[in-house]
Amino acid sequence: MLGSRAARFARGLRSVGLASLPGWRGRSFALARETGAPHGGDLQPSACPGPRGRQLSLSAAAVVNSAPRPLQPYLRLMRLDKPIGTWLLYLPCTWSIGLAAEPGCFPDWYMLSLFGTGAILMRGAGCTINDMWDQDYDKKVTRTANRPIAAGDISTFQSFVFLGGQLTLALGVLLCLNYYSIALGAGSLLLVMTYPLMKRITYWPQLALGLTFNWGALLGWSAIKGSCDPSVCLPLYFSGVMWTLIYDTIYAHQDKRDDVLIGLKSTALRFGENTKLWLSGFSVAMLGALSLVGVNSGQTAPYYAALGAVGAHLTHQKWGLKILPRLIL
């Protein structure tokens, strides 16, 4: 259930904006920006009518709905109809790849494409694992009861086989990288397998999600450079973890009632009325870490201007958040 919060977050909130971090040292860094449109970031439907009088749509949900019927449960299982979670996994990779680009050069488009493919596959695998772990919980919550495994559209065995297929394809993508990156990427599998369980044992499952979703901040740099520069990669990874704590804590407040009823934990329940104070701390830590990234990678004025815009957006989002004074069950 936690693994899909990032995807559902875009339905109620604008994107955090951290993704727009241009990096220059006389270099050009491709603008990476999270798209947080309604309905899980789907594109708006086209106004062109279809051949049978129906509107054509390029939204992710419409593409999934137009797929062959036997295939649709598997596409929904990997959340292809809700692509914002894939963006949240992919963007840290783009920051790292962009920062690793040579001065004056665009990021490596081949690596951006490769990591985009990997993000789709690994996000799908994470959602499959999440739904396998949570199928009994999902059946008890109206919002999740129609998920393919909980609804009985896909059996546990079928989902396990499907998971194997996704991981095999993801391994194929990983093997396109250098040996250092292959070993580093393999190290994330333990996080991918276990983070859905964290909401059962700790009030900090969002931290586990952040550690998992931002692994690309390490992997993108190593894919370009052949190894990680700790002075850049570690603060970049840390800032991504703080970002995840911000957006997923905000979203977790929408699930508080269900979480209490079925015995799950979250930072929203842990922070309660002090959520805005905690979010302020996470924001300061994130911006501080990104400033350190800029200093250590030799960034110039545009980078810090973008960082200021990110800080303003976070402040606006935080103060626009309404927290119920207490949870009434």
XYZ file of C-alpha atoms in Angstrom:
329
model
C 0.000 0.000 0.000
C 2.870 2.368 0.850
C 4.577 1.637 -2.442
C 1.655 3.214 -4.354
C 1.331 6.334 -2.206
C 3.813 8.167 -4.334
C 1.652 7.419 -7.347
C -1.556 8.539 -5.630
C 0.107 11.669 -4.237
C -0.103 13.468 -7.588
C -3.913 13.292 -7.600
C -4.276 15.793 -4.769
C -1.114 17.859 -4.855
C 1.096 19.748 -7.257
C 4.559 18.395 -7.888
C 7.215 19.306 -5.353
C 9.317 20.889 -8.048
C 12.651 19.536 -6.855
C 12.960 17.919 -10.225
C 13.745 21.242 -11.897
C 17.374 21.395 -10.906
C 19.412 22.760 -13.798
C 23.072 22.061 -13.249
C 25.723 24.191 -14.836
C 29.464 24.533 -14.542
C 29.375 26.173 -17.923
C 27.417 23.058 -18.784
C 23.881 22.581 -19.977
C 21.750 20.304 -17.838
C 18.446 19.015 -19.152
C 15.526 20.300 -17.163
C 14.016 17.488 -15.115
C 10.555 18.303 -13.900
C 7.913 16.181 -12.247
C 4.558 16.342 -13.989
C 1.805 16.199 -11.412
C -1.331 16.437 -13.499
C -4.673 15.177 -12.185
C -5.422 11.480 -12.313
C -1.954 10.263 -11.485
C -0.166 12.537 -13.913
C -2.017 11.287 -16.969
C -1.999 13.402 -20.095
C -5.191 15.216 -20.874
C -7.462 13.475 -23.399
C -7.191 14.463 -27.012
C -10.074 16.366 -28.503
C -9.952 14.323 -31.705
C -12.860 11.900 -32.070
C -12.108 8.256 -32.713
C -13.331 6.289 -35.685
C -16.458 5.183 -33.846
C -17.394 8.568 -32.460
C -15.397 8.065 -29.246
C -12.695 10.452 -28.125
C -9.129 9.291 -28.520
C -6.932 9.690 -25.487
C -3.219 9.361 -24.925
C -3.545 9.206 -21.158
C -1.854 6.279 -19.463
C -5.179 5.025 -18.111
C -6.738 5.134 -21.586
C -3.812 3.227 -23.084
C -4.177 0.517 -20.439
C -7.942 0.363 -20.968
C -7.437 -0.061 -24.720
C -5.027 -2.976 -24.265
C -6.261 -6.572 -24.792
C -8.491 -7.495 -21.867
C -6.361 -10.422 -20.578
C -3.366 -8.080 -20.416
C -5.057 -5.245 -18.522
C -4.797 -6.705 -14.974
C -1.036 -7.100 -15.395
C -0.654 -3.532 -16.654
C -2.659 -2.264 -13.687
C -0.609 -4.454 -11.359
C 2.543 -2.608 -12.451
C 0.600 0.715 -12.278
C 1.116 1.678 -15.908
C -2.198 3.515 -15.658
C -0.718 5.727 -12.901
C 2.710 6.793 -14.168
C 3.570 9.434 -11.568
C 5.261 6.798 -9.402
C 7.556 5.977 -12.313
C 8.497 9.657 -12.558
C 9.280 9.755 -8.847
C 11.618 6.801 -9.306
C 13.147 8.111 -12.540
C 13.848 11.733 -11.629
C 16.685 11.093 -9.135
C 18.390 9.159 -11.929
C 18.115 12.160 -14.253
C 19.553 14.538 -11.649
C 22.572 12.298 -11.205
C 23.085 11.716 -14.927
C 22.784 15.439 -15.580
C 25.264 16.362 -12.878
C 27.725 13.812 -14.250
C 27.596 15.279 -17.749
C 30.726 16.946 -19.097
C 30.776 20.770 -18.884
C 28.936 22.291 -21.819
C 27.324 18.982 -22.820
C 23.795 17.669 -22.589
C 23.197 14.575 -20.446
C 23.724 11.227 -22.149
C 20.419 10.540 -23.930
C 21.156 6.830 -24.197
C 21.569 6.610 -20.424
C 18.434 8.680 -19.861
C 16.482 6.263 -22.077
C 18.028 3.218 -20.437
C 17.212 4.453 -16.952
C 13.698 5.394 -18.068
C 13.102 1.822 -19.176
C 14.571 0.530 -15.937
C 12.349 2.870 -13.907
C 9.210 1.492 -15.576
C 10.264 -2.090 -14.938
C 11.469 -1.614 -11.358
C 8.497 0.507 -10.352
C 6.258 -2.214 -11.784
C 8.182 -4.892 -9.902
C 7.939 -2.874 -6.677
C 4.174 -2.504 -7.091
C 3.832 -6.234 -7.764
C 5.793 -7.061 -4.608
C 3.764 -4.519 -2.643
C 0.447 -5.994 -3.775
C 1.603 -9.533 -3.075
C 2.537 -8.573 0.490
C -0.571 -6.421 1.010
C -3.332 -8.387 -0.675
C -5.101 -9.158 2.613
C -4.923 -5.513 3.683
C -6.027 -4.261 0.260
C -9.225 -6.303 0.444
C -10.249 -4.365 3.581
C -9.891 -0.901 2.063
C -12.376 0.372 -0.526
C -9.732 2.348 -2.409
C -7.479 -0.698 -2.912
C -10.004 -3.533 -3.051
C -10.056 -3.452 -6.876
C -6.329 -4.028 -7.248
C -5.757 -7.074 -9.472
C -4.496 -9.487 -6.797
C -6.931 -8.348 -4.095
C -9.830 -8.529 -6.571
C -8.838 -12.010 -7.720
C -8.065 -10.973 -11.310
C -4.539 -12.354 -10.906
C -3.524 -15.215 -8.636
C -0.533 -15.043 -6.303
C 1.286 -17.569 -8.468
C 0.602 -15.592 -11.644
C 1.853 -12.401 -9.980
C 5.001 -14.230 -8.852
C 5.702 -15.384 -12.420
C 5.010 -11.873 -13.698
C 7.390 -10.460 -11.103
C 10.089 -12.821 -12.338
C 9.570 -11.560 -15.879
C 9.860 -7.914 -14.827
C 13.016 -8.547 -12.811
C 14.557 -10.493 -15.687
C 13.973 -7.592 -18.076
C 15.286 -5.140 -15.484
C 18.409 -7.272 -15.151
C 18.868 -7.005 -18.898
C 18.836 -3.210 -18.573
C 21.264 -3.330 -15.655
C 23.695 -5.505 -17.608
C 24.027 -2.683 -20.148
C 25.918 -0.663 -17.500
C 29.504 -0.929 -16.245
C 30.472 -3.542 -13.656
C 30.511 -1.066 -10.775
C 26.945 0.007 -11.596
C 25.777 -3.581 -11.977
C 26.948 -4.357 -8.444
C 25.493 -1.108 -7.123
C 22.140 -1.717 -8.818
C 21.955 -5.267 -7.485
C 22.405 -3.837 -4.004
C 19.026 -2.117 -4.234
C 17.089 -5.381 -4.539
C 16.949 -5.893 -0.777
C 15.311 -2.485 -0.375
C 12.851 -3.209 -3.182
C 11.829 -6.511 -1.593
C 11.484 -5.283 1.995
C 10.228 -1.692 1.955
C 6.545 -2.740 1.590
C 6.885 -4.521 4.955
C 8.142 -1.488 6.881
C 4.675 -0.034 7.525
C 3.953 -3.087 9.669
C 6.891 -2.592 12.029
C 7.849 1.096 12.121
C 6.283 4.555 12.006
C 8.988 5.487 9.474
C 8.050 3.466 6.366
C 8.394 6.651 4.302
C 12.104 6.589 5.139
C 12.380 3.078 3.683
C 10.523 4.273 0.600
C 12.932 7.193 0.252
C 15.982 4.956 0.510
C 14.516 2.762 -2.234
C 13.106 5.342 -4.638
C 16.235 7.508 -4.695
C 18.823 4.802 -5.371
C 19.112 6.187 -8.883
C 20.868 9.253 -7.461
C 23.836 6.945 -6.874
C 23.406 4.727 -9.905
C 23.090 7.467 -12.528
C 26.436 9.027 -11.624
C 28.234 5.673 -11.535
C 26.769 4.720 -14.921
C 28.452 7.791 -16.445
C 31.642 8.034 -14.393
C 32.305 4.374 -13.562
C 32.148 4.948 -9.803
C 30.442 7.182 -7.238
C 31.887 10.470 -6.019
C 30.769 10.502 -2.350
C 31.022 14.305 -2.136
C 28.289 14.628 -4.778
C 26.341 11.355 -4.758
C 25.777 11.009 -1.021
C 24.281 14.490 -0.434
C 22.238 14.077 -3.625
C 20.895 10.741 -2.362
C 20.201 12.253 1.065
C 18.299 15.170 -0.482
C 16.151 12.722 -2.461
C 15.326 10.786 0.707
C 14.263 14.039 2.379
C 12.117 14.869 -0.650
C 10.359 11.504 -0.413
C 9.716 12.041 3.303
C 8.070 15.349 2.413
C 5.740 14.220 -0.350
C 4.832 10.828 1.077
C 4.184 12.169 4.564
C 1.790 14.706 3.053
C -0.006 11.997 1.154
C -0.040 9.613 4.108
C -2.359 12.010 5.946
C -5.067 10.990 3.472
C -4.679 7.356 4.554
C -4.576 7.853 8.330
C -8.028 6.472 9.036
C -7.478 3.304 7.000
C -3.977 2.832 8.445
C -5.275 2.957 12.026
C -8.177 0.631 11.301
C -5.999 -2.086 9.749
C -3.015 -1.606 12.038
C -0.468 0.015 9.713
C 2.001 2.768 10.608
C 3.192 5.936 8.869
C 5.017 9.183 9.494
C 1.655 10.963 9.247
C 0.499 9.089 12.346
C 3.883 9.607 14.013
C 4.041 13.374 13.413
C 0.338 14.184 13.832
C -0.261 17.890 14.461
C 3.494 18.529 14.329
C 3.692 17.489 10.669
C 4.452 20.993 9.372
C 7.354 21.333 11.796
C 8.810 18.026 10.616
C 8.280 18.988 6.975
C 10.156 22.236 7.617
C 13.079 20.264 8.993
C 13.082 17.899 6.015
C 12.939 20.854 3.614
C 15.888 22.601 5.248
C 17.886 19.349 5.191
C 17.039 18.757 1.539
C 17.965 22.269 0.429
C 21.142 22.190 2.497
C 22.208 18.903 0.929
C 21.472 20.194 -2.562
C 23.525 23.307 -1.824
C 26.396 21.034 -0.855
C 25.946 19.142 -4.122
C 26.226 22.437 -5.983
C 29.400 23.455 -4.178
C 31.076 20.064 -4.599
C 30.206 19.798 -8.297
C 31.114 23.383 -9.152
C 27.642 24.659 -10.035
C 26.991 28.313 -10.849
C 24.231 30.885 -10.358
C 21.406 29.186 -12.349
C 21.631 26.108 -10.120
C 21.189 28.145 -6.957
C 18.412 30.221 -8.519
C 16.531 27.006 -9.255
C 17.228 25.867 -5.703
C 15.651 29.069 -4.391
C 12.557 28.414 -6.506
C 12.368 24.896 -5.085
C 12.516 26.282 -1.548
C 9.732 28.773 -2.288
C 7.553 26.018 -3.722
C 8.104 23.765 -0.720
C 7.174 26.612 1.621
C 4.012 27.329 -0.352
C 3.038 23.674 -0.363
C 3.725 23.199 3.327
C 1.660 26.158 4.480
C -1.195 25.207 2.180
C -1.424 21.804 3.864
C -4.395 21.316 6.168
C -3.814 18.915 9.053
C -6.768 17.672 11.054
C -6.267 18.484 14.741
C -6.963 14.900 15.723
C -7.950 11.644 14.109
C -11.549 10.739 14.888
C -12.422 7.078 14.404
